[in-house]
C-alpha cells in the first residue's frame, strides 16, 4: 500500500466519526492505524495548528506554527489556506535519525455539515 492510499484509508475510516463528533472512536482509529509497523504516526490538526488527535498521545495539545515545512504545504499563502492540495505538493521527505527517512503526507480534511 502506498502513502496516498493509506492516507485515503485513514480519511475514509474517520469520516463518519468526525462527522458525528465521536471523539473516542476517532482516537481509537488513529491509535490503531498509527501503531502499524510501517506508519510512524498519524496526527490531525485544527485550523490554528493545534494537534487535536494523534497516535502519539504526548503530541495532543501541542501547537505547530504555520511556518513549519509541513504546514507550508497548505498555508504558504497568507490570506487563505488551500482547501485541496495538488498531489505533488502533499508530501515531503524528512530525515529521522541518521539511518531513517520519513515520508510525511498531508491530506486536508474539510468540514462538512452533520
mmCIF file of N, CA and C in Angstrom:
data_model
loop_
_atom_site.group_PDB
_atom_site.id
_atom_site.type_symbol
_atom_site.label_atom_id
_atom_site.label_comp_id
_atom_site.label_asym_id
_atom_site.label_seq_id
_atom_site.Cartn_x
_atom_site.Cartn_y
_atom_site.Cartn_z
ATOM 1 N N UNK A 1 0.856 -1.173 0.000
ATOM 2 C CA UNK A 1 0.000 0.000 0.000
ATOM 3 C C UNK A 1 0.900 1.233 0.000
ATOM 4 N N UNK A 2 0.599 2.221 -0.850
ATOM 5 C CA UNK A 2 1.416 3.428 -0.876
ATOM 6 C C UNK A 2 0.862 4.484 0.076
ATOM 7 N N UNK A 3 1.598 5.575 0.245
ATOM 8 C CA UNK A 3 1.229 6.599 1.222
ATOM 9 C C UNK A 3 -0.115 7.243 0.909
ATOM 10 N N UNK A 4 -0.384 7.524 -0.362
ATOM 11 C CA UNK A 4 -1.653 8.162 -0.725
ATOM 12 C C UNK A 4 -2.844 7.270 -0.414
ATOM 13 N N UNK A 5 -2.738 5.989 -0.728
ATOM 14 C CA UNK A 5 -3.867 5.098 -0.453
ATOM 15 C C UNK A 5 -4.015 4.865 1.050
ATOM 16 N N UNK A 6 -2.922 4.886 1.793
ATOM 17 C CA UNK A 6 -3.004 4.773 3.249
ATOM 18 C C UNK A 6 -3.708 5.991 3.829
ATOM 19 N N UNK A 7 -3.340 7.189 3.355
ATOM 20 C CA UNK A 7 -3.984 8.416 3.834
ATOM 21 C C UNK A 7 -5.467 8.418 3.490
ATOM 22 N N UNK A 8 -5.808 7.948 2.296
ATOM 23 C CA UNK A 8 -7.208 7.876 1.896
ATOM 24 C C UNK A 8 -7.966 6.886 2.777
ATOM 25 N N UNK A 9 -7.341 5.780 3.116
ATOM 26 C CA UNK A 9 -7.946 4.797 4.017
ATOM 27 C C UNK A 9 -8.230 5.429 5.381
ATOM 28 N N UNK A 10 -7.274 6.172 5.909
ATOM 29 C CA UNK A 10 -7.449 6.844 7.203
ATOM 30 C C UNK A 10 -8.611 7.826 7.115
ATOM 31 N N UNK A 11 -8.635 8.615 6.055
ATOM 32 C CA UNK A 11 -9.698 9.612 5.876
ATOM 33 C C UNK A 11 -11.072 8.940 5.832
ATOM 34 N N UNK A 12 -11.191 7.851 5.082
ATOM 35 C CA UNK A 12 -12.471 7.138 4.994
ATOM 36 C C UNK A 12 -12.837 6.483 6.322
ATOM 37 N N UNK A 13 -11.843 5.967 7.042
ATOM 38 C CA UNK A 13 -12.104 5.328 8.334
ATOM 39 C C UNK A 13 -12.602 6.336 9.367
ATOM 40 N N UNK A 14 -12.160 7.580 9.252
ATOM 41 C CA UNK A 14 -12.525 8.611 10.220
ATOM 42 C C UNK A 14 -13.778 9.391 9.840
ATOM 43 N N UNK A 15 -14.217 9.290 8.601
ATOM 44 C CA UNK A 15 -15.264 10.158 8.062
ATOM 45 C C UNK A 15 -16.507 10.236 8.956
ATOM 46 N N UNK A 16 -17.153 9.121 9.207
ATOM 47 C CA UNK A 16 -18.411 9.134 9.958
ATOM 48 C C UNK A 16 -18.201 9.607 11.395
ATOM 49 N N UNK A 17 -17.148 9.136 12.038
ATOM 50 C CA UNK A 17 -16.902 9.525 13.428
ATOM 51 C C UNK A 17 -16.597 11.014 13.548
ATOM 52 N N UNK A 18 -15.911 11.577 12.569
ATOM 53 C CA UNK A 18 -15.645 13.016 12.604
ATOM 54 C C UNK A 18 -16.928 13.794 12.320
ATOM 55 N N UNK A 19 -17.740 13.296 11.419
ATOM 56 C CA UNK A 19 -18.998 13.947 11.072
ATOM 57 C C UNK A 19 -19.936 13.998 12.273
ATOM 58 N N UNK A 20 -19.930 12.942 13.079
ATOM 59 C CA UNK A 20 -20.822 12.867 14.237
ATOM 60 C C UNK A 20 -20.143 13.277 15.549
ATOM 61 N N UNK A 21 -18.865 13.637 15.486
ATOM 62 C CA UNK A 21 -18.160 14.091 16.684
ATOM 63 C C UNK A 21 -17.891 12.989 17.691
ATOM 64 N N UNK A 22 -17.735 11.764 17.239
ATOM 65 C CA UNK A 22 -17.489 10.627 18.125
ATOM 66 C C UNK A 22 -15.991 10.551 18.446
ATOM 67 N N UNK A 23 -15.569 11.336 19.432
ATOM 68 C CA UNK A 23 -14.151 11.517 19.732
ATOM 69 C C UNK A 23 -13.433 10.231 20.126
ATOM 70 N N UNK A 24 -14.071 9.403 20.923
ATOM 71 C CA UNK A 24 -13.414 8.165 21.365
ATOM 72 C C UNK A 24 -13.119 7.246 20.175
ATOM 73 N N UNK A 25 -14.056 7.154 19.248
ATOM 74 C CA UNK A 25 -13.849 6.313 18.062
ATOM 75 C C UNK A 25 -12.743 6.887 17.180
ATOM 76 N N UNK A 26 -12.676 8.210 17.074
ATOM 77 C CA UNK A 26 -11.607 8.852 16.295
ATOM 78 C C UNK A 26 -10.252 8.495 16.906
ATOM 79 N N UNK A 27 -10.149 8.636 18.229
ATOM 80 C CA UNK A 27 -8.898 8.313 18.921
ATOM 81 C C UNK A 27 -8.512 6.850 18.723
ATOM 82 N N UNK A 28 -9.479 5.946 18.827
ATOM 83 C CA UNK A 28 -9.193 4.519 18.657
ATOM 84 C C UNK A 28 -8.726 4.205 17.235
ATOM 85 N N UNK A 29 -9.359 4.816 16.249
ATOM 86 C CA UNK A 29 -8.971 4.582 14.855
ATOM 87 C C UNK A 29 -7.561 5.079 14.599
ATOM 88 N N UNK A 30 -7.258 6.282 15.058
ATOM 89 C CA UNK A 30 -5.928 6.852 14.847
ATOM 90 C C UNK A 30 -4.871 6.031 15.575
ATOM 91 N N UNK A 31 -5.163 5.618 16.792
ATOM 92 C CA UNK A 31 -4.209 4.799 17.545
ATOM 93 C C UNK A 31 -3.997 3.454 16.859
ATOM 94 N N UNK A 32 -5.075 2.826 16.418
ATOM 95 C CA UNK A 32 -4.968 1.523 15.770
ATOM 96 C C UNK A 32 -4.185 1.571 14.473
ATOM 97 N N UNK A 33 -4.531 2.501 13.601
ATOM 98 C CA UNK A 33 -3.828 2.601 12.320
ATOM 99 C C UNK A 33 -2.413 3.134 12.528
ATOM 100 N N UNK A 34 -2.267 4.094 13.431
ATOM 101 C CA UNK A 34 -0.967 4.712 13.680
ATOM 102 C C UNK A 34 0.039 3.803 14.347
ATOM 103 N N UNK A 35 -0.414 2.669 14.869
ATOM 104 C CA UNK A 35 0.524 1.749 15.511
ATOM 105 C C UNK A 35 1.038 0.692 14.539
ATOM 106 N N UNK A 36 0.660 0.809 13.270
ATOM 107 C CA UNK A 36 1.147 -0.132 12.261
ATOM 108 C C UNK A 36 2.652 -0.053 12.122
ATOM 109 N N UNK A 37 3.268 -1.146 11.739
ATOM 110 C CA UNK A 37 4.730 -1.210 11.696
ATOM 111 C C UNK A 37 5.349 -0.258 10.678
ATOM 112 N N UNK A 38 4.627 0.084 9.631
ATOM 113 C CA UNK A 38 5.192 0.964 8.607
ATOM 114 C C UNK A 38 4.751 2.412 8.760
ATOM 115 N N UNK A 39 3.964 2.704 9.790
ATOM 116 C CA UNK A 39 3.459 4.060 9.995
ATOM 117 C C UNK A 39 4.101 4.640 11.242
ATOM 118 N N UNK A 40 4.774 5.758 11.071
ATOM 119 C CA UNK A 40 5.430 6.437 12.192
ATOM 120 C C UNK A 40 4.401 7.081 13.108
ATOM 121 N N UNK A 41 3.338 7.617 12.537
ATOM 122 C CA UNK A 41 2.306 8.245 13.346
ATOM 123 C C UNK A 41 1.276 8.947 12.490
ATOM 124 N N UNK A 42 0.147 9.261 13.113
ATOM 125 C CA UNK A 42 -0.935 9.995 12.464
ATOM 126 C C UNK A 42 -1.328 11.123 13.397
ATOM 127 N N UNK A 43 -1.486 12.314 12.832
ATOM 128 C CA UNK A 43 -1.927 13.463 13.621
ATOM 129 C C UNK A 43 -2.979 14.235 12.850
ATOM 130 N N UNK A 44 -3.936 14.788 13.580
ATOM 131 C CA UNK A 44 -4.936 15.685 12.996
ATOM 132 C C UNK A 44 -4.811 17.012 13.722
ATOM 133 N N UNK A 45 -4.703 18.076 12.927
ATOM 134 C CA UNK A 45 -4.524 19.427 13.450
ATOM 135 C C UNK A 45 -5.791 20.239 13.234
ATOM 136 N N UNK A 46 -6.052 21.198 14.134
ATOM 137 C CA UNK A 46 -7.134 22.135 13.864
ATOM 138 C C UNK A 46 -6.584 23.291 13.030
ATOM 139 N N UNK A 47 -7.421 24.263 12.728
ATOM 140 C CA UNK A 47 -7.014 25.362 11.843
ATOM 141 C C UNK A 47 -5.919 26.239 12.434
ATOM 142 N N UNK A 48 -5.753 26.201 13.741
ATOM 143 C CA UNK A 48 -4.727 27.025 14.384
ATOM 144 C C UNK A 48 -3.413 26.283 14.571
ATOM 145 N N UNK A 49 -3.338 25.032 14.101
ATOM 146 C CA UNK A 49 -2.106 24.263 14.201
ATOM 147 C C UNK A 49 -1.979 23.429 15.460
ATOM 148 N N UNK A 50 -3.046 23.338 16.240
ATOM 149 C CA UNK A 50 -3.027 22.536 17.467
ATOM 150 C C UNK A 50 -3.317 21.080 17.116
ATOM 151 N N UNK A 51 -2.532 20.175 17.680
ATOM 152 C CA UNK A 51 -2.758 18.747 17.462
ATOM 153 C C UNK A 51 -3.988 18.346 18.276
ATOM 154 N N UNK A 52 -5.037 17.948 17.578
ATOM 155 C CA UNK A 52 -6.286 17.567 18.230
ATOM 156 C C UNK A 52 -6.314 16.068 18.509
ATOM 157 N N UNK A 53 -5.823 15.285 17.559
ATOM 158 C CA UNK A 53 -5.730 13.836 17.706
ATOM 159 C C UNK A 53 -4.364 13.396 17.210
ATOM 160 N N UNK A 54 -3.797 12.393 17.855
ATOM 161 C CA UNK A 54 -2.520 11.861 17.409
ATOM 162 C C UNK A 54 -2.345 10.435 17.913
ATOM 163 N N UNK A 55 -1.662 9.638 17.117
ATOM 164 C CA UNK A 55 -1.330 8.290 17.580
ATOM 165 C C UNK A 55 -0.228 8.351 18.639
ATOM 166 N N UNK A 56 0.425 9.501 18.770
ATOM 167 C CA UNK A 56 1.406 9.749 19.836
ATOM 168 C C UNK A 56 0.724 10.665 20.853
ATOM 169 N N UNK A 57 0.205 10.094 21.917
ATOM 170 C CA UNK A 57 -0.606 10.843 22.890
ATOM 171 C C UNK A 57 0.095 12.075 23.450
ATOM 172 N N UNK A 58 1.431 12.044 23.546
ATOM 173 C CA UNK A 58 2.158 13.192 24.093
ATOM 174 C C UNK A 58 2.140 14.393 23.148
ATOM 175 N N UNK A 59 1.712 14.214 21.903
ATOM 176 C CA UNK A 59 1.648 15.322 20.945
ATOM 177 C C UNK A 59 0.325 16.076 21.003
ATOM 178 N N UNK A 60 -0.715 15.456 21.561
ATOM 179 C CA UNK A 60 -2.031 16.086 21.615
ATOM 180 C C UNK A 60 -1.950 17.377 22.428
ATOM 181 N N UNK A 61 -2.488 18.446 21.859
ATOM 182 C CA UNK A 61 -2.473 19.752 22.509
ATOM 183 C C UNK A 61 -1.312 20.634 22.106
ATOM 184 N N UNK A 62 -0.269 20.053 21.541
ATOM 185 C CA UNK A 62 0.866 20.856 21.092
ATOM 186 C C UNK A 62 0.458 21.689 19.885
ATOM 187 N N UNK A 63 1.135 22.799 19.711
ATOM 188 C CA UNK A 63 0.842 23.685 18.586
ATOM 189 C C UNK A 63 2.030 23.713 17.646
ATOM 190 N N UNK A 64 1.738 23.543 16.372
ATOM 191 C CA UNK A 64 2.750 23.611 15.324
ATOM 192 C C UNK A 64 2.543 24.943 14.613
ATOM 193 N N UNK A 65 3.596 25.713 14.459
ATOM 194 C CA UNK A 65 3.449 27.007 13.801
ATOM 195 C C UNK A 65 3.235 26.823 12.307
ATOM 196 N N UNK A 66 2.574 27.775 11.713
ATOM 197 C CA UNK A 66 2.299 27.703 10.275
ATOM 198 C C UNK A 66 3.574 27.831 9.446
ATOM 199 N N UNK A 67 4.680 28.204 10.075
ATOM 200 C CA UNK A 67 5.961 28.280 9.371
ATOM 201 C C UNK A 67 6.609 26.907 9.223
ATOM 202 N N UNK A 68 6.099 25.912 9.941
ATOM 203 C CA UNK A 68 6.601 24.543 9.837
ATOM 204 C C UNK A 68 6.502 24.085 8.383
ATOM 205 N N UNK A 69 7.513 23.375 7.905
ATOM 206 C CA UNK A 69 7.562 22.954 6.496
ATOM 207 C C UNK A 69 6.333 22.152 6.090
ATOM 208 N N UNK A 70 5.838 21.312 6.971
ATOM 209 C CA UNK A 70 4.646 20.531 6.645
ATOM 210 C C UNK A 70 3.429 21.433 6.513
ATOM 211 N N UNK A 71 3.287 22.407 7.394
ATOM 212 C CA UNK A 71 2.147 23.327 7.332
ATOM 213 C C UNK A 71 2.201 24.204 6.086
ATOM 214 N N UNK A 72 3.405 24.507 5.648
ATOM 215 C CA UNK A 72 3.568 25.373 4.486
ATOM 216 C C UNK A 72 2.988 24.769 3.211
ATOM 217 N N UNK A 73 2.795 23.462 3.188
ATOM 218 C CA UNK A 73 2.182 22.825 2.023
ATOM 219 C C UNK A 73 0.833 23.476 1.733
ATOM 220 N N UNK A 74 0.032 23.734 2.755
ATOM 221 C CA UNK A 74 -1.289 24.352 2.569
ATOM 222 C C UNK A 74 -1.312 25.841 2.903
ATOM 223 N N UNK A 75 -0.442 26.269 3.816
ATOM 224 C CA UNK A 75 -0.524 27.623 4.354
ATOM 225 C C UNK A 75 0.553 28.569 3.831
ATOM 226 N N UNK A 76 1.095 28.286 2.672
ATOM 227 C CA UNK A 76 2.149 29.134 2.121
ATOM 228 C C UNK A 76 1.619 30.537 1.834
ATOM 229 N N UNK A 77 0.404 30.592 1.347
ATOM 230 C CA UNK A 77 -0.230 31.887 1.089
ATOM 231 C C UNK A 77 -0.801 32.396 2.405
ATOM 232 N N UNK A 78 -0.599 33.659 2.691
ATOM 233 C CA UNK A 78 -1.021 34.214 3.979
ATOM 234 C C UNK A 78 -2.538 34.364 4.097
ATOM 235 N N UNK A 79 -3.214 34.718 2.991
ATOM 236 C CA UNK A 79 -4.629 35.046 3.103
ATOM 237 C C UNK A 79 -5.522 33.848 3.445
ATOM 238 N N UNK A 80 -5.565 32.831 2.623
ATOM 239 C CA UNK A 80 -6.450 31.691 2.866
ATOM 240 C C UNK A 80 -5.730 30.398 2.510
ATOM 241 N N UNK A 81 -5.743 29.427 3.431
ATOM 242 C CA UNK A 81 -5.064 28.157 3.124
ATOM 243 C C UNK A 81 -5.770 27.415 1.995
ATOM 244 N N UNK A 82 -5.027 26.553 1.346
ATOM 245 C CA UNK A 82 -5.600 25.731 0.286
ATOM 246 C C UNK A 82 -6.603 24.749 0.877
ATOM 247 N N UNK A 83 -7.717 24.548 0.195
ATOM 248 C CA UNK A 83 -8.700 23.567 0.645
ATOM 249 C C UNK A 83 -8.432 22.199 0.046
ATOM 250 N N UNK A 84 -7.819 22.193 -1.113
ATOM 251 C CA UNK A 84 -7.362 20.941 -1.700
ATOM 252 C C UNK A 84 -5.954 21.194 -2.221
ATOM 253 N N UNK A 85 -5.147 20.190 -2.153
ATOM 254 C CA UNK A 85 -3.734 20.345 -2.486
ATOM 255 C C UNK A 85 -3.400 19.424 -3.655
ATOM 256 N N UNK A 86 -2.766 19.964 -4.708
ATOM 257 C CA UNK A 86 -2.337 19.083 -5.798
ATOM 258 C C UNK A 86 -1.429 17.983 -5.247
ATOM 259 N N UNK A 87 -1.607 16.767 -5.750
ATOM 260 C CA UNK A 87 -0.921 15.600 -5.178
ATOM 261 C C UNK A 87 0.585 15.761 -5.076
ATOM 262 N N UNK A 88 1.205 16.446 -6.039
ATOM 263 C CA UNK A 88 2.660 16.578 -5.989
ATOM 264 C C UNK A 88 3.125 17.439 -4.811
ATOM 265 N N UNK A 89 2.210 18.164 -4.160
ATOM 266 C CA UNK A 89 2.587 19.005 -3.024
ATOM 267 C C UNK A 89 2.145 18.434 -1.682
ATOM 268 N N UNK A 90 1.538 17.270 -1.676
ATOM 269 C CA UNK A 90 1.003 16.737 -0.428
ATOM 270 C C UNK A 90 2.023 15.998 0.415
ATOM 271 N N UNK A 91 3.207 15.802 -0.086
ATOM 272 C CA UNK A 91 4.179 15.018 0.662
ATOM 273 C C UNK A 91 5.551 15.681 0.663
ATOM 274 N N UNK A 92 6.338 15.278 1.637
ATOM 275 C CA UNK A 92 7.742 15.687 1.707
ATOM 276 C C UNK A 92 8.490 14.597 2.451
ATOM 277 N N UNK A 93 9.794 14.543 2.237
ATOM 278 C CA UNK A 93 10.628 13.549 2.915
ATOM 279 C C UNK A 93 11.509 14.274 3.917
ATOM 280 N N UNK A 94 11.463 13.812 5.150
ATOM 281 C CA UNK A 94 12.276 14.398 6.212
ATOM 282 C C UNK A 94 13.219 13.325 6.742
ATOM 283 N N UNK A 95 14.294 13.762 7.341
ATOM 284 C CA UNK A 95 15.236 12.820 7.952
ATOM 285 C C UNK A 95 14.822 12.564 9.383
ATOM 286 N N UNK A 96 14.794 11.301 9.747
ATOM 287 C CA UNK A 96 14.576 10.930 11.139
ATOM 288 C C UNK A 96 15.951 10.847 11.774
ATOM 289 N N UNK A 97 16.289 9.717 12.347
ATOM 290 C CA UNK A 97 17.654 9.532 12.828
ATOM 291 C C UNK A 97 18.549 9.356 11.597
ATOM 292 N N UNK A 98 19.856 9.290 11.754
ATOM 293 C CA UNK A 98 20.754 9.249 10.587
ATOM 294 C C UNK A 98 20.461 8.147 9.566
ATOM 295 N N UNK A 99 19.834 7.066 9.962
ATOM 296 C CA UNK A 99 19.571 5.959 9.043
ATOM 297 C C UNK A 99 18.127 5.883 8.561
ATOM 298 N N UNK A 100 17.337 6.905 8.854
ATOM 299 C CA UNK A 100 15.911 6.837 8.555
ATOM 300 C C UNK A 100 15.439 8.072 7.804
ATOM 301 N N UNK A 101 14.579 7.852 6.839
ATOM 302 C CA UNK A 101 13.884 8.947 6.172
ATOM 303 C C UNK A 101 12.400 8.740 6.414
ATOM 304 N N UNK A 102 11.697 9.837 6.651
ATOM 305 C CA UNK A 102 10.276 9.759 6.960
ATOM 306 C C UNK A 102 9.497 10.480 5.873
ATOM 307 N N UNK A 103 8.539 9.788 5.291
ATOM 308 C CA UNK A 103 7.647 10.387 4.316
ATOM 309 C C UNK A 103 6.485 11.001 5.076
ATOM 310 N N UNK A 104 6.308 12.303 4.929
ATOM 311 C CA UNK A 104 5.192 12.992 5.557
ATOM 312 C C UNK A 104 4.164 13.278 4.479
ATOM 313 N N UNK A 105 2.943 12.866 4.720
ATOM 314 C CA UNK A 105 1.867 13.075 3.765
ATOM 315 C C UNK A 105 0.807 13.946 4.417
ATOM 316 N N UNK A 106 0.382 14.984 3.721
ATOM 317 C CA UNK A 106 -0.622 15.911 4.229
ATOM 318 C C UNK A 106 -1.901 15.726 3.426
ATOM 319 N N UNK A 107 -3.007 15.544 4.132
ATOM 320 C CA UNK A 107 -4.297 15.434 3.463
ATOM 321 C C UNK A 107 -5.292 16.312 4.209
ATOM 322 N N UNK A 108 -5.695 17.439 3.614
ATOM 323 C CA UNK A 108 -6.674 18.302 4.282
ATOM 324 C C UNK A 108 -7.999 17.568 4.487
ATOM 325 N N UNK A 109 -8.591 17.771 5.658
ATOM 326 C CA UNK A 109 -9.909 17.218 5.964
ATOM 327 C C UNK A 109 -10.874 18.391 6.056
ATOM 328 N N UNK A 110 -11.761 18.506 5.107
ATOM 329 C CA UNK A 110 -12.703 19.623 5.111
ATOM 330 C C UNK A 110 -13.850 19.390 6.075
ATOM 331 N N UNK A 111 -14.409 20.481 6.577
ATOM 332 C CA UNK A 111 -15.587 20.381 7.434
ATOM 333 C C UNK A 111 -16.816 20.176 6.566
ATOM 334 N N UNK A 112 -17.721 19.343 7.051
ATOM 335 C CA UNK A 112 -18.990 19.115 6.372
ATOM 336 C C UNK A 112 -20.086 19.174 7.417
ATOM 337 N N UNK A 113 -21.269 19.620 7.027
ATOM 338 C CA UNK A 113 -22.375 19.612 7.997
ATOM 339 C C UNK A 113 -22.765 18.182 8.343
ATOM 340 N N UNK A 114 -23.170 17.965 9.595
ATOM 341 C CA UNK A 114 -23.563 16.609 10.012
ATOM 342 C C UNK A 114 -24.999 16.316 9.640
#
